DNA sequence: TGTACATCAGTGAACGCGCGTTCACTGATGTAC
DNA sequence: TGTACATCAGTGAACGCGCGTTCACTGATGTAC
């Protein structure tokens, strides 16, 4: 049986490894992440890392998980700061937190929202972490429709979506609004990706100001009033 | 001076190289593209490729350029097939062509719309090719507002966008509509990226049907009537 | 409190691999007269 | 139509590099009595 003391230092060392790897990710990007380089930067042999990760992919998974959780926590914090009745404010705050985090951690953002790393298959456990942001956004929409009359979803929506799951995620939200919420979610990340990946060169001059315009257009689209 | 005959065979050989590289891209992804592997598949030495490309990055640039042009041509063709007055039909056709191409060439799509390849800087000449798709989408919006009364753009839009360029690209389109058109453009690619990069797992069951829903929502957003 | 022992962290050398790029070279192909 | 010559396509060996992973090992650290 492993002692608690040893387990603690083991975990701490493992954390040191991922921290170093994260710093390297920021400099070289996901594809260029190298165990040897991480070890070098820590002043250790590359074989030492195998105490903490059985394989390079396991390190990558840890980084992806951390990225999702870090982003999720940032968005949760930002949204929680706004008064519950101010739906538009909550929406703005959450969206801006997404963009702020992405700009602050561009390579981690690319790691989770860019092209999939070739040959890497994401394990199940990343899904829960990935859900945190969407849960925040969904929560705002749910509050918007809290007092709305229920209506059944049209067949084409039910067919297109994983409707039971989506409806459970946004209880009480009518189908068309749920689709629009999904769209808003996609739109926010589409904007951020276009900005970070260079597709706004030539059309958007101040991405921050443009992003705010988009966020407000989306709030109108989702019909989020300033005050209920 | 180079003879026309020799120039032609040189160009043809160069095309054979890019074709092989493209096939390899489809199998291994952008980061894993290797000159040696391409040469091997062609039954040649790796050094032979240096007759056609001075460096690996030059090959990558050629692939990116081809991808943009291939996508652009596909969208142009699809949109041209629809009667000019049927704005919503043109919009649908163009959007679906984007998605169809992306699903047919996922790695090429990732190459141009996914995370930037580390250490690679896109040269200027790719910009023109990249514009072809947006030109098609802009054309539809322009036709929508052909008879609309002109209005000056609000300051916040002018400040956020490269307004002169955008206004020139969509002549006669009012500022707010231009922003929404930009949003629609982003949304379409955001959707496709989410689908291809696996972010719709758990929420969207039939991506094609969902995509069609989104495209129609966007047409409403951009206020594209079925018939003028 | 002291000691014997098991467990862990980290070392250093080695494995086999594939990569991009260079360079002197050999044939083949087209050109000029 | 034939020949001499320049140009090009492709070869094969070599360069130096960095990578992920394995393995037998040495110290250090904590544990049980």
XYZ file of N, CA, C and O in Angstrom, chain B residues 39-226:
752
model
N 8.382 11.154 -51.177
C 9.310 10.622 -52.178
C 9.199 9.099 -52.244
O 9.130 8.510 -53.321
N 9.163 8.470 -51.086
C 9.054 7.020 -51.010
C 7.831 6.536 -51.785
O 7.893 5.606 -52.566
N 6.702 7.220 -51.544
C 5.464 6.814 -52.199
C 5.535 6.989 -53.706
O 4.869 6.280 -54.458
N 6.349 7.952 -54.145
C 6.492 8.171 -55.576
C 7.576 7.282 -56.164
O 7.845 7.336 -57.368
N 8.224 6.484 -55.327
C 9.308 5.635 -55.802
C 10.535 6.426 -56.205
O 11.265 6.053 -57.122
N 10.784 7.527 -55.484
C 11.944 8.360 -55.795
C 12.763 8.626 -54.531
O 12.337 8.315 -53.430
N 13.904 9.223 -54.732
C 14.718 9.639 -53.589
C 14.186 10.954 -53.053
O 13.622 11.749 -53.794
N 14.420 11.171 -51.759
C 13.900 12.396 -51.169
C 14.571 13.628 -51.774
O 13.943 14.675 -51.931
N 15.826 13.478 -52.149
C 16.528 14.639 -52.704
C 15.942 15.080 -54.044
O 16.094 16.235 -54.443
N 15.284 14.160 -54.724
C 14.711 14.516 -56.030
C 13.664 15.610 -55.902
O 13.505 16.446 -56.804
N 12.969 15.625 -54.766
C 11.888 16.613 -54.585
C 12.407 18.046 -54.575
O 11.656 18.986 -54.829
N 13.702 18.181 -54.278
C 14.256 19.534 -54.189
C 14.372 20.197 -55.558
O 14.703 21.364 -55.658
N 14.105 19.437 -56.613
C 13.963 20.050 -57.930
C 12.708 20.917 -57.977
O 12.606 21.851 -58.762
N 11.711 20.573 -57.140
C 10.393 21.210 -57.267
C 10.039 22.109 -56.086
O 9.267 23.049 -56.233
N 10.620 21.796 -54.942
C 10.362 22.635 -53.769
C 11.660 22.861 -53.014
O 12.349 21.889 -52.692
N 11.962 24.106 -52.737
C 13.232 24.429 -52.098
C 13.239 23.971 -50.649
O 14.300 23.758 -50.068
N 12.035 23.794 -50.094
C 11.955 23.475 -48.677
C 10.596 22.864 -48.360
O 9.658 22.960 -49.157
N 10.501 22.250 -47.197
C 9.252 21.616 -46.794
C 8.113 22.624 -46.692
O 6.974 22.344 -47.067
N 8.432 23.790 -46.187
C 7.416 24.830 -46.027
C 6.828 25.250 -47.366
O 5.652 25.623 -47.452
N 7.650 25.201 -48.418
C 7.159 25.584 -49.742
C 6.104 24.580 -50.204
O 5.111 24.961 -50.825
N 6.326 23.315 -49.909
C 5.323 22.288 -50.226
C 4.038 22.566 -49.441
O 2.941 22.523 -50.000
N 4.177 22.851 -48.169
C 3.017 23.154 -47.327
C 2.225 24.328 -47.900
O 0.989 24.277 -47.972
N 2.935 25.361 -48.296
C 2.275 26.528 -48.873
C 1.473 26.137 -50.110
O 0.336 26.572 -50.288
N 2.069 25.303 -50.951
C 1.374 24.854 -52.157
C 0.096 24.109 -51.785
O -0.959 24.303 -52.407
N 0.172 23.278 -50.750
C -1.001 22.510 -50.328
C -2.092 23.431 -49.788
O -3.278 23.239 -50.069
N -1.687 24.426 -49.019
C -2.647 25.372 -48.461
C -3.340 26.141 -49.582
O -4.566 26.292 -49.597
N -2.535 26.588 -50.519
C -3.073 27.330 -51.656
C -4.074 26.475 -52.432
O -5.186 26.915 -52.750
N -3.697 25.258 -52.704
C -4.581 24.337 -53.417
C -5.873 24.118 -52.648
O -6.962 24.062 -53.230
N -5.757 23.985 -51.339
C -6.942 23.730 -50.517
C -7.911 24.903 -50.604
O -9.108 24.726 -50.845
N -7.391 26.095 -50.441
C -8.241 27.289 -50.534
C -8.914 27.360 -51.904
O -10.110 27.636 -52.010
N -8.146 27.112 -52.933
C -8.697 27.217 -54.286
C -9.712 26.122 -54.575
O -10.742 26.361 -55.206
N -9.431 24.937 -54.091
C -10.338 23.824 -54.302
C -11.675 24.092 -53.601
O -12.753 23.945 -54.199
N -11.587 24.513 -52.351
C -12.793 24.868 -51.608
C -13.523 26.021 -52.291
O -14.746 25.959 -52.505
N -12.789 27.044 -52.649
C -13.387 28.215 -53.303
C -14.128 27.831 -54.571
O -15.270 28.237 -54.796
N -13.486 27.003 -55.389
C -14.099 26.591 -56.649
C -15.375 25.797 -56.392
O -16.392 25.987 -57.072
N -15.332 24.917 -55.390
C -16.502 24.083 -55.081
C -17.685 24.958 -54.668
O -18.824 24.740 -55.112
N -17.408 25.955 -53.845
C -18.481 26.822 -53.369
C -19.015 27.692 -54.511
O -20.229 27.858 -54.667
N -18.125 28.206 -55.320
C -18.549 29.020 -56.470
C -19.464 28.212 -57.391
O -20.515 28.684 -57.816
N -19.055 27.006 -57.683
C -19.842 26.145 -58.564
C -21.241 25.900 -57.993
O -22.245 26.027 -58.695
N -21.272 25.552 -56.704
C -22.553 25.220 -56.077
C -23.490 26.427 -56.078
O -24.687 26.294 -56.367
N -22.932 27.586 -55.775
C -23.777 28.770 -55.679
C -24.252 29.224 -57.052
O -25.358 29.748 -57.191
N -23.415 29.028 -58.057
C -23.752 29.486 -59.407
C -24.911 28.689 -59.999
O -25.600 29.149 -60.911
N -25.139 27.495 -59.465
C -26.169 26.614 -59.999
C -27.583 27.102 -59.663
O -28.553 26.669 -60.280
N -27.702 27.988 -58.683
C -29.012 28.444 -58.223
C -29.404 29.752 -58.918
O -28.535 30.583 -59.200
N -30.703 29.879 -59.189
C -31.195 31.103 -59.847
C -30.849 32.331 -59.006
O -30.985 32.307 -57.772
N -30.444 33.412 -59.685
C -29.956 34.609 -58.995
C -30.963 35.211 -58.022
O -30.602 35.781 -57.003
N -32.253 35.101 -58.341
C -33.227 35.761 -57.470
C -33.477 34.967 -56.190
O -34.003 35.509 -55.218
N -33.133 33.701 -56.199
C -33.393 32.852 -55.033
C -32.248 32.991 -54.022
O -31.372 32.142 -53.917
N -32.314 34.071 -53.251
C -31.207 34.378 -52.341
C -31.008 33.283 -51.294
O -29.898 32.846 -51.022
N -32.125 32.845 -50.716
C -32.014 31.821 -49.683
C -31.450 30.528 -50.261
O -30.644 29.858 -49.621
N -31.840 30.205 -51.482
C -31.319 29.017 -52.149
C -29.821 29.132 -52.399
O -29.074 28.164 -52.215
N -29.383 30.309 -52.804
C -27.951 30.518 -53.047
C -27.182 30.344 -51.739
O -26.117 29.735 -51.696
N -27.738 30.924 -50.696
C -27.104 30.837 -49.372
C -26.993 29.398 -48.904
O -25.923 28.923 -48.519
N -28.097 28.679 -48.995
C -28.096 27.276 -48.599
C -27.073 26.476 -49.400
O -26.309 25.687 -48.858
N -27.102 26.694 -50.688
C -26.240 25.916 -51.576
C -24.759 26.171 -51.265
O -23.950 25.238 -51.199
N -24.431 27.447 -51.035
C -23.031 27.782 -50.735
C -22.596 27.158 -49.404
O -21.520 26.557 -49.308
N -23.451 27.289 -48.401
C -23.096 26.753 -47.078
C -22.927 25.243 -47.120
O -21.979 24.682 -46.565
N -23.864 24.598 -47.790
C -23.765 23.140 -47.862
C -22.514 22.709 -48.619
O -21.911 21.681 -48.299
N -22.138 23.484 -49.608
C -20.920 23.149 -50.352
C -19.697 23.238 -49.445
O -18.784 22.411 -49.527
N -19.697 24.211 -48.562
C -18.581 24.339 -47.609
C -18.488 23.083 -46.751
O -17.436 22.460 -46.625
N -19.642 22.701 -46.196
C -19.639 21.536 -45.323
C -19.270 20.263 -46.092
O -18.499 19.440 -45.606
N -19.812 20.128 -47.276
C -19.528 18.932 -48.066
C -18.028 18.831 -48.349
O -17.424 17.772 -48.205
N -17.455 19.938 -48.749
C -16.020 19.923 -49.052
C -15.221 19.583 -47.798
O -14.286 18.779 -47.841
N -15.604 20.183 -46.683
C -14.866 19.955 -45.434
C -14.902 18.484 -45.034
O -13.896 17.912 -44.621
N -16.081 17.874 -45.176
C -16.191 16.461 -44.813
C -15.445 15.568 -45.785
O -14.937 14.510 -45.423
N -15.362 16.014 -47.006
C -14.640 15.241 -48.013
C -13.131 15.403 -47.904
O -12.374 14.551 -48.359
N -12.692 16.511 -47.324
C -11.251 16.781 -47.211
C -10.920 17.266 -45.802
O -10.430 18.384 -45.626
N -11.193 16.420 -44.797
C -11.061 16.894 -43.408
C -9.668 17.411 -43.051
O -9.545 18.389 -42.325
N -8.626 16.765 -43.568
C -7.284 17.211 -43.192
C -6.895 18.495 -43.902
O -6.182 19.328 -43.350
N -7.386 18.634 -45.138
C -7.121 19.899 -45.820
C -7.892 21.024 -45.139
O -7.403 22.147 -45.012
N -9.101 20.696 -44.688
C -9.870 21.693 -43.947
C -9.130 22.094 -42.669
O -8.977 23.286 -42.370
N -8.645 21.098 -41.947
C -7.909 21.384 -40.713
C -6.660 22.202 -41.005
O -6.252 23.057 -40.220
N -6.080 21.940 -42.159
C -4.860 22.659 -42.546
C -5.115 24.156 -42.661
O -4.289 24.975 -42.257
N -6.276 24.520 -43.204
C -6.512 25.948 -43.414
C -7.377 26.586 -42.334
O -7.259 27.776 -42.079
N -8.221 25.809 -41.654
C -9.080 26.410 -40.626
C -8.815 25.906 -39.212
O -9.461 26.352 -38.272
N -7.916 24.973 -39.054
C -7.571 24.492 -37.726
C -6.455 25.322 -37.126
O -6.199 26.444 -37.558
N -5.798 24.755 -36.123
C -4.697 25.470 -35.498
C -3.586 25.689 -36.524
O -3.321 24.831 -37.352
N -2.952 26.847 -36.445
C -1.853 27.124 -37.370
C -0.736 26.108 -37.194
O -0.457 25.666 -36.084
N -0.098 25.715 -38.288
C 1.043 24.804 -38.208
C 2.193 25.537 -37.514
O 2.552 26.639 -37.924
N 2.738 24.944 -36.443
C 3.785 25.640 -35.676
C 5.006 25.927 -36.528
O 5.474 25.067 -37.259
N 5.484 27.148 -36.428
C 6.691 27.521 -37.154
C 6.456 27.877 -38.607
O 7.375 28.238 -39.331
N 5.189 27.783 -39.024
C 4.901 28.108 -40.419
C 4.192 29.455 -40.522
O 3.235 29.716 -39.813
N 4.687 30.274 -41.407
C 4.080 31.592 -41.600
C 3.487 31.653 -43.006
O 4.185 31.429 -43.982
N 2.171 31.926 -43.099
C 1.509 31.945 -44.396
C 1.945 33.170 -45.196
O 1.892 34.283 -44.687
N 2.390 32.956 -46.413
C 2.766 34.093 -47.257
C 1.539 34.816 -47.789
O 0.430 34.296 -47.751
N 1.774 36.016 -48.288
C 0.698 36.892 -48.751
C -0.213 36.245 -49.797
O -1.415 36.454 -49.807
N 0.387 35.446 -50.675
C -0.393 34.980 -51.836
C -1.536 34.053 -51.484
O -2.391 33.778 -52.312
N -1.559 33.559 -50.247
C -2.678 32.698 -49.876
C -3.948 33.513 -49.625
O -5.050 32.993 -49.694
N -3.766 34.804 -49.356
C -4.905 35.634 -48.988
C -5.937 35.699 -50.120
O -7.142 35.551 -49.887
N -5.463 35.885 -51.329
C -6.382 35.982 -52.461
C -7.219 34.714 -52.597
O -8.442 34.767 -52.765
N -6.569 33.565 -52.477
C -7.283 32.296 -52.586
C -8.276 32.135 -51.439
O -9.372 31.601 -51.618
N -7.875 32.631 -50.253
C -8.729 32.498 -49.082
C -10.000 33.326 -49.227
O -11.024 33.044 -48.597
N -9.955 34.341 -50.067
C -11.072 35.278 -50.189
C -12.212 34.727 -51.034
O -13.330 35.241 -50.977
N -11.933 33.696 -51.822
C -12.949 33.247 -52.781
C -14.270 32.870 -52.122
O -15.338 33.259 -52.597
N -14.206 32.139 -51.020
C -15.437 31.728 -50.348
C -16.195 32.932 -49.803
O -17.406 33.082 -50.015
N -15.456 33.798 -49.108
C -16.137 34.959 -48.532
C -16.731 35.828 -49.629
O -17.768 36.479 -49.418
N -16.097 35.849 -50.786
C -16.631 36.653 -51.891
C -18.001 36.130 -52.325
O -18.909 36.907 -52.607
N -18.144 34.830 -52.363
C -19.436 34.242 -52.737
C -20.512 34.631 -51.726
O -21.597 35.111 -52.095
N -20.192 34.434 -50.440
C -21.164 34.752 -49.403
C -21.497 36.248 -49.418
O -22.678 36.635 -49.313
N -20.473 37.073 -49.577
C -20.702 38.523 -49.617
C -21.605 38.891 -50.786
O -22.486 39.753 -50.656
N -21.417 38.218 -51.913
C -22.218 38.513 -53.099
C -23.709 38.347 -52.843
O -24.531 39.137 -53.321
N -24.044 37.340 -52.070
C -25.454 37.092 -51.769
C -26.023 38.239 -50.934
O -27.114 38.757 -51.205
N -25.273 38.653 -49.946
C -25.717 39.746 -49.086
C -25.827 41.046 -49.887
O -26.773 41.824 -49.700
N -24.878 41.256 -50.757
C -24.912 42.455 -51.598
C -26.199 42.485 -52.421
O -26.889 43.508 -52.488
N -26.527 41.360 -53.015
C -27.751 41.291 -53.819
C -28.984 41.549 -52.964
O -29.955 42.156 -53.425
N -28.942 41.098 -51.733
C -30.066 41.323 -50.821
C -30.311 42.819 -50.607
O -31.447 43.269 -50.534
N -29.251 43.590 -50.498
C -29.390 45.004 -50.141
C -29.248 45.934 -51.339
O -29.062 47.129 -51.183
N -29.381 45.364 -52.522
C -29.137 46.142 -53.737
C -30.042 47.365 -53.814
O -29.616 48.445 -54.231
N -31.284 47.188 -53.411
C -32.239 48.288 -53.563
C -32.491 49.020 -52.237
O -33.359 49.873 -52.155
N -31.733 48.678 -51.216
C -31.970 49.281 -49.905
C -31.428 50.715 -49.849
O -30.474 51.039 -50.552
N -32.035 51.532 -49.022
C -31.542 52.896 -48.867
C -30.208 52.902 -48.127
O -29.990 52.101 -47.224
N -29.315 53.769 -48.530
C -28.004 53.846 -47.902
C -28.092 54.493 -46.524
O -28.893 55.380 -46.294
N -27.252 54.043 -45.615
C -27.170 54.667 -44.293
C -25.711 54.643 -43.870
O -24.957 53.753 -44.268
N -25.307 55.609 -43.075
C -23.901 55.639 -42.654
C -23.694 54.670 -41.488
O -24.612 54.382 -40.726
N -22.470 54.186 -41.391
C -22.163 53.182 -40.373
C -21.956 53.830 -39.012
O -21.333 54.883 -38.921
N -22.482 53.211 -37.949
C -22.234 53.743 -36.603
C -20.753 53.646 -36.233
O -20.040 52.769 -36.727
N -20.335 54.537 -35.370
C -18.910 54.666 -35.037
C -18.322 53.365 -34.498
O -17.182 53.015 -34.812
N -19.103 52.644 -33.682
C -18.514 51.443 -33.070
C -18.220 50.355 -34.104
O -17.257 49.610 -33.964
N -19.037 50.308 -35.149
C -18.772 49.340 -36.212
C -17.544 49.762 -37.008
O -16.655 48.946 -37.307
N -17.486 51.056 -37.333
C -16.339 51.568 -38.083
C -15.046 51.300 -37.320
O -14.023 50.924 -37.896
N -15.110 51.456 -36.006
C -13.909 51.277 -35.190
C -13.509 49.809 -35.085
O -12.324 49.480 -35.082
N -14.501 48.929 -35.021
C -14.202 47.522 -34.782
C -13.677 46.825 -36.035
O -12.809 45.966 -35.959
N -14.239 47.201 -37.190
C -13.869 46.508 -38.427
C -12.842 47.296 -39.230
O -12.590 48.463 -38.963
N -12.267 46.626 -40.214
C -11.540 47.350 -41.260
C -12.616 47.880 -42.187
O -12.806 47.384 -43.300
N -13.303 48.898 -41.733
C -14.546 49.280 -42.386
C -14.415 49.608 -43.876
O -15.229 49.127 -44.684
N -13.419 50.397 -44.278
C -13.312 50.675 -45.722
C -13.241 49.388 -46.544
O -13.944 49.239 -47.544
N -12.413 48.446 -46.084
C -12.263 47.193 -46.830
C -13.568 46.392 -46.838
O -13.989 45.881 -47.887
N -14.197 46.310 -45.674
C -15.438 45.545 -45.578
C -16.528 46.182 -46.425
O -17.262 45.495 -47.149
N -16.625 47.494 -46.356
C -17.648 48.209 -47.127
C -17.410 48.041 -48.626
O -18.356 47.909 -49.408
N -16.144 48.007 -49.012
C -15.829 47.817 -50.430
C -16.182 46.400 -50.865
O -16.573 46.156 -52.003
N -16.043 45.469 -49.945
C -16.313 44.058 -50.221
C -17.811 43.804 -50.316
O -18.252 42.922 -51.043
N -18.579 44.581 -49.548
C -20.032 44.429 -49.565
C -20.686 45.784 -49.861
O -21.345 46.359 -48.981
N -20.540 46.272 -51.074
C -21.020 47.615 -51.397
C -22.531 47.735 -51.219
O -23.281 46.845 -51.650
N -22.933 48.803 -50.539
C -24.355 49.060 -50.374
C -24.981 48.351 -49.204
O -26.161 48.553 -48.912
N -24.221 47.528 -48.516
C -24.780 46.794 -47.380
C -24.649 47.645 -46.117
O -23.550 48.100 -45.798
N -25.752 47.860 -45.394
C -25.670 48.659 -44.177
C -24.786 48.000 -43.122
O -24.617 46.769 -43.115
N -24.260 48.819 -42.233
C -23.233 48.365 -41.297
C -23.681 47.179 -40.449
O -22.966 46.179 -40.307
N -24.870 47.278 -39.881
C -25.305 46.199 -39.000
C -25.466 44.884 -39.776
O -25.136 43.812 -39.282
N -25.952 44.998 -40.997
C -26.084 43.809 -41.833
C -24.712 43.237 -42.177
O -24.547 42.014 -42.262
N -23.744 44.107 -42.356
C -22.391 43.640 -42.647
C -21.831 42.860 -41.460
O -21.208 41.803 -41.630
N -22.066 43.365 -40.266
C -21.619 42.657 -39.068
C -22.297 41.291 -38.990
O -21.660 40.271 -38.728
N -23.590 41.280 -39.259
C -24.301 40.002 -39.206
C -23.824 39.045 -40.291
O -23.785 37.828 -40.087
N -23.452 39.600 -41.429
C -22.911 38.752 -42.486
C -21.574 38.137 -42.052
O -21.323 36.940 -42.253
N -20.743 38.963 -41.441
C -19.482 38.452 -40.894
C -19.755 37.340 -39.884
O -19.083 36.307 -39.864
N -20.753 37.577 -39.042
C -21.113 36.578 -38.038
C -21.567 35.282 -38.690
O -21.207 34.182 -38.243
N -22.364 35.419 -39.722
C -22.864 34.225 -40.396
C -21.717 33.425 -40.989
O -21.665 32.192 -40.884
N -20.790 34.142 -41.585
C -19.588 33.516 -42.152
C -18.850 32.730 -41.068
O -18.552 31.545 -41.210
N -18.606 33.384 -39.949
C -17.925 32.739 -38.822
C -18.712 31.536 -38.322
O -18.160 30.481 -38.013
N -20.029 31.728 -38.240
C -20.881 30.671 -37.701
C -20.798 29.415 -38.542
O -20.710 28.303 -38.012
N -20.828 29.583 -39.840
C -20.782 28.431 -40.727
C -19.494 27.644 -40.500
O -19.510 26.420 -40.327
N -18.393 28.348 -40.456
C -17.124 27.652 -40.247
C -16.989 27.147 -38.816
O -16.375 26.104 -38.578
N -17.576 27.866 -37.877
C -17.573 27.394 -36.492
C -18.297 26.065 -36.368
O -17.821 25.129 -35.728
N -19.449 25.978 -37.011
C -20.229 24.729 -37.021
C -19.439 23.586 -37.614
O -19.357 22.497 -37.041
N -18.883 23.823 -38.769
C -18.142 22.769 -39.454
C -16.951 22.324 -38.603
O -16.682 21.129 -38.460
N -16.260 23.277 -38.024
C -15.109 22.934 -37.187
C -15.542 22.121 -35.979
O -14.928 21.106 -35.645
N -16.608 22.555 -35.313
C -17.090 21.815 -34.150
C -17.449 20.389 -34.537
O -17.165 19.447 -33.809
N -18.080 20.247 -35.688
C -18.447 18.903 -36.133
C -17.199 18.056 -36.391
O -17.074 16.955 -35.863
N -16.277 18.607 -37.159
C -15.088 17.844 -37.544
C -14.146 17.614 -36.371
O -13.461 16.582 -36.311
N -14.088 18.546 -35.450
C -13.133 18.430 -34.356
C -13.747 17.773 -33.118
O -13.132 17.718 -32.057
N -14.983 17.317 -33.263
C -15.538 16.466 -32.215
C -16.210 17.166 -31.051
O -16.403 16.559 -30.002
N -16.612 18.434 -31.216
C -17.214 19.129 -30.080
C -18.736 18.994 -30.029
O -19.368 19.535 -29.129
N -19.293 18.320 -30.998
C -20.739 18.123 -30.986
C -21.125 16.748 -30.448
O -22.311 16.406 -30.415
N -20.113 15.980 -30.061
C -20.407 14.670 -29.486
C -21.232 14.879 -28.216
O -20.838 15.611 -27.326
N -22.383 14.265 -28.169
C -23.227 14.389 -26.984
C -24.342 15.406 -27.115
O -25.277 15.409 -26.328
N -24.254 16.288 -28.094
C -25.328 17.270 -28.233
C -25.981 17.237 -29.621
O -27.180 17.400 -29.744
N -25.197 17.007 -30.654
C -25.763 16.946 -32.000
C -25.694 15.516 -32.508
O -24.616 14.924 -32.548
N -26.846 14.983 -32.910
C -26.863 13.595 -33.348
C -26.636 13.490 -34.851
O -25.829 12.700 -35.308
N -27.397 14.304 -35.616
C -27.222 14.262 -37.074
C -26.725 15.629 -37.538
O -27.507 16.543 -37.788
N -25.393 15.741 -37.669
C -24.784 17.038 -37.948
C -25.315 17.686 -39.221
O -25.435 18.907 -39.287
N -25.642 16.874 -40.208
C -26.147 17.432 -41.464
C -27.475 18.129 -41.255
O -27.681 19.259 -41.724
N -28.376 17.464 -40.557
C -29.687 18.055 -40.293
C -29.552 19.305 -39.429
O -30.204 20.325 -39.667
N -28.677 19.206 -38.430
C -28.442 20.369 -37.566
C -27.871 21.523 -38.373
O -28.302 22.670 -38.236
N -26.926 21.217 -39.219
C -26.306 22.254 -40.058
C -27.359 22.973 -40.891
O -27.365 24.202 -40.999
N -28.287 22.214 -41.454
C -29.343 22.827 -42.260
C -30.222 23.747 -41.422
O -30.619 24.831 -41.869
N -30.511 23.324 -40.199
C -31.273 24.187 -39.290
C -30.536 25.502 -39.067
O -31.110 26.592 -39.133
N -29.249 25.388 -38.804
C -28.432 26.566 -38.519
C -28.405 27.496 -39.729
O -28.558 28.712 -39.603
N -28.195 26.907 -40.889
C -28.123 27.719 -42.108
C -29.411 28.521 -42.303
O -29.375 29.696 -42.668
N -30.533 27.898 -42.004
C -31.795 28.624 -42.157
C -31.972 29.696 -41.083
O -32.478 30.785 -41.358
N -31.551 29.390 -39.862
C -31.588 30.409 -38.812
C -30.743 31.614 -39.221
O -31.122 32.766 -39.017
N -29.585 31.319 -39.818
C -28.690 32.400 -40.233
C -29.300 33.217 -41.363
O -29.131 34.434 -41.432
N -30.012 32.530 -42.262
C -30.665 33.246 -43.355
C -31.714 34.207 -42.789
O -31.835 35.344 -43.249
N -32.428 33.750 -41.765
C -33.392 34.638 -41.113
C -32.673 35.818 -40.465
O -33.090 36.965 -40.566
N -31.568 35.475 -39.795
C -30.770 36.499 -39.122
C -30.309 37.565 -40.118
O -30.370 38.759 -39.861
N -29.838 37.119 -41.266
C -29.376 38.053 -42.288
C -30.540 38.578 -43.111
O -30.337 39.362 -44.034
N -31.753 38.104 -42.779
C -32.946 38.587 -43.446
C -32.894 38.349 -44.952
O -33.070 39.250 -45.746
N -32.600 37.104 -45.319
C -32.569 36.738 -46.723
C -33.931 36.148 -47.112
O -34.244 35.021 -46.752
N -34.766 36.889 -47.825
C -36.080 36.360 -48.201
C -35.946 35.255 -49.250
O -34.942 35.162 -49.929
N -36.957 34.428 -49.315
C -36.932 33.345 -50.294
C -36.931 33.901 -51.713
O -36.249 33.405 -52.594
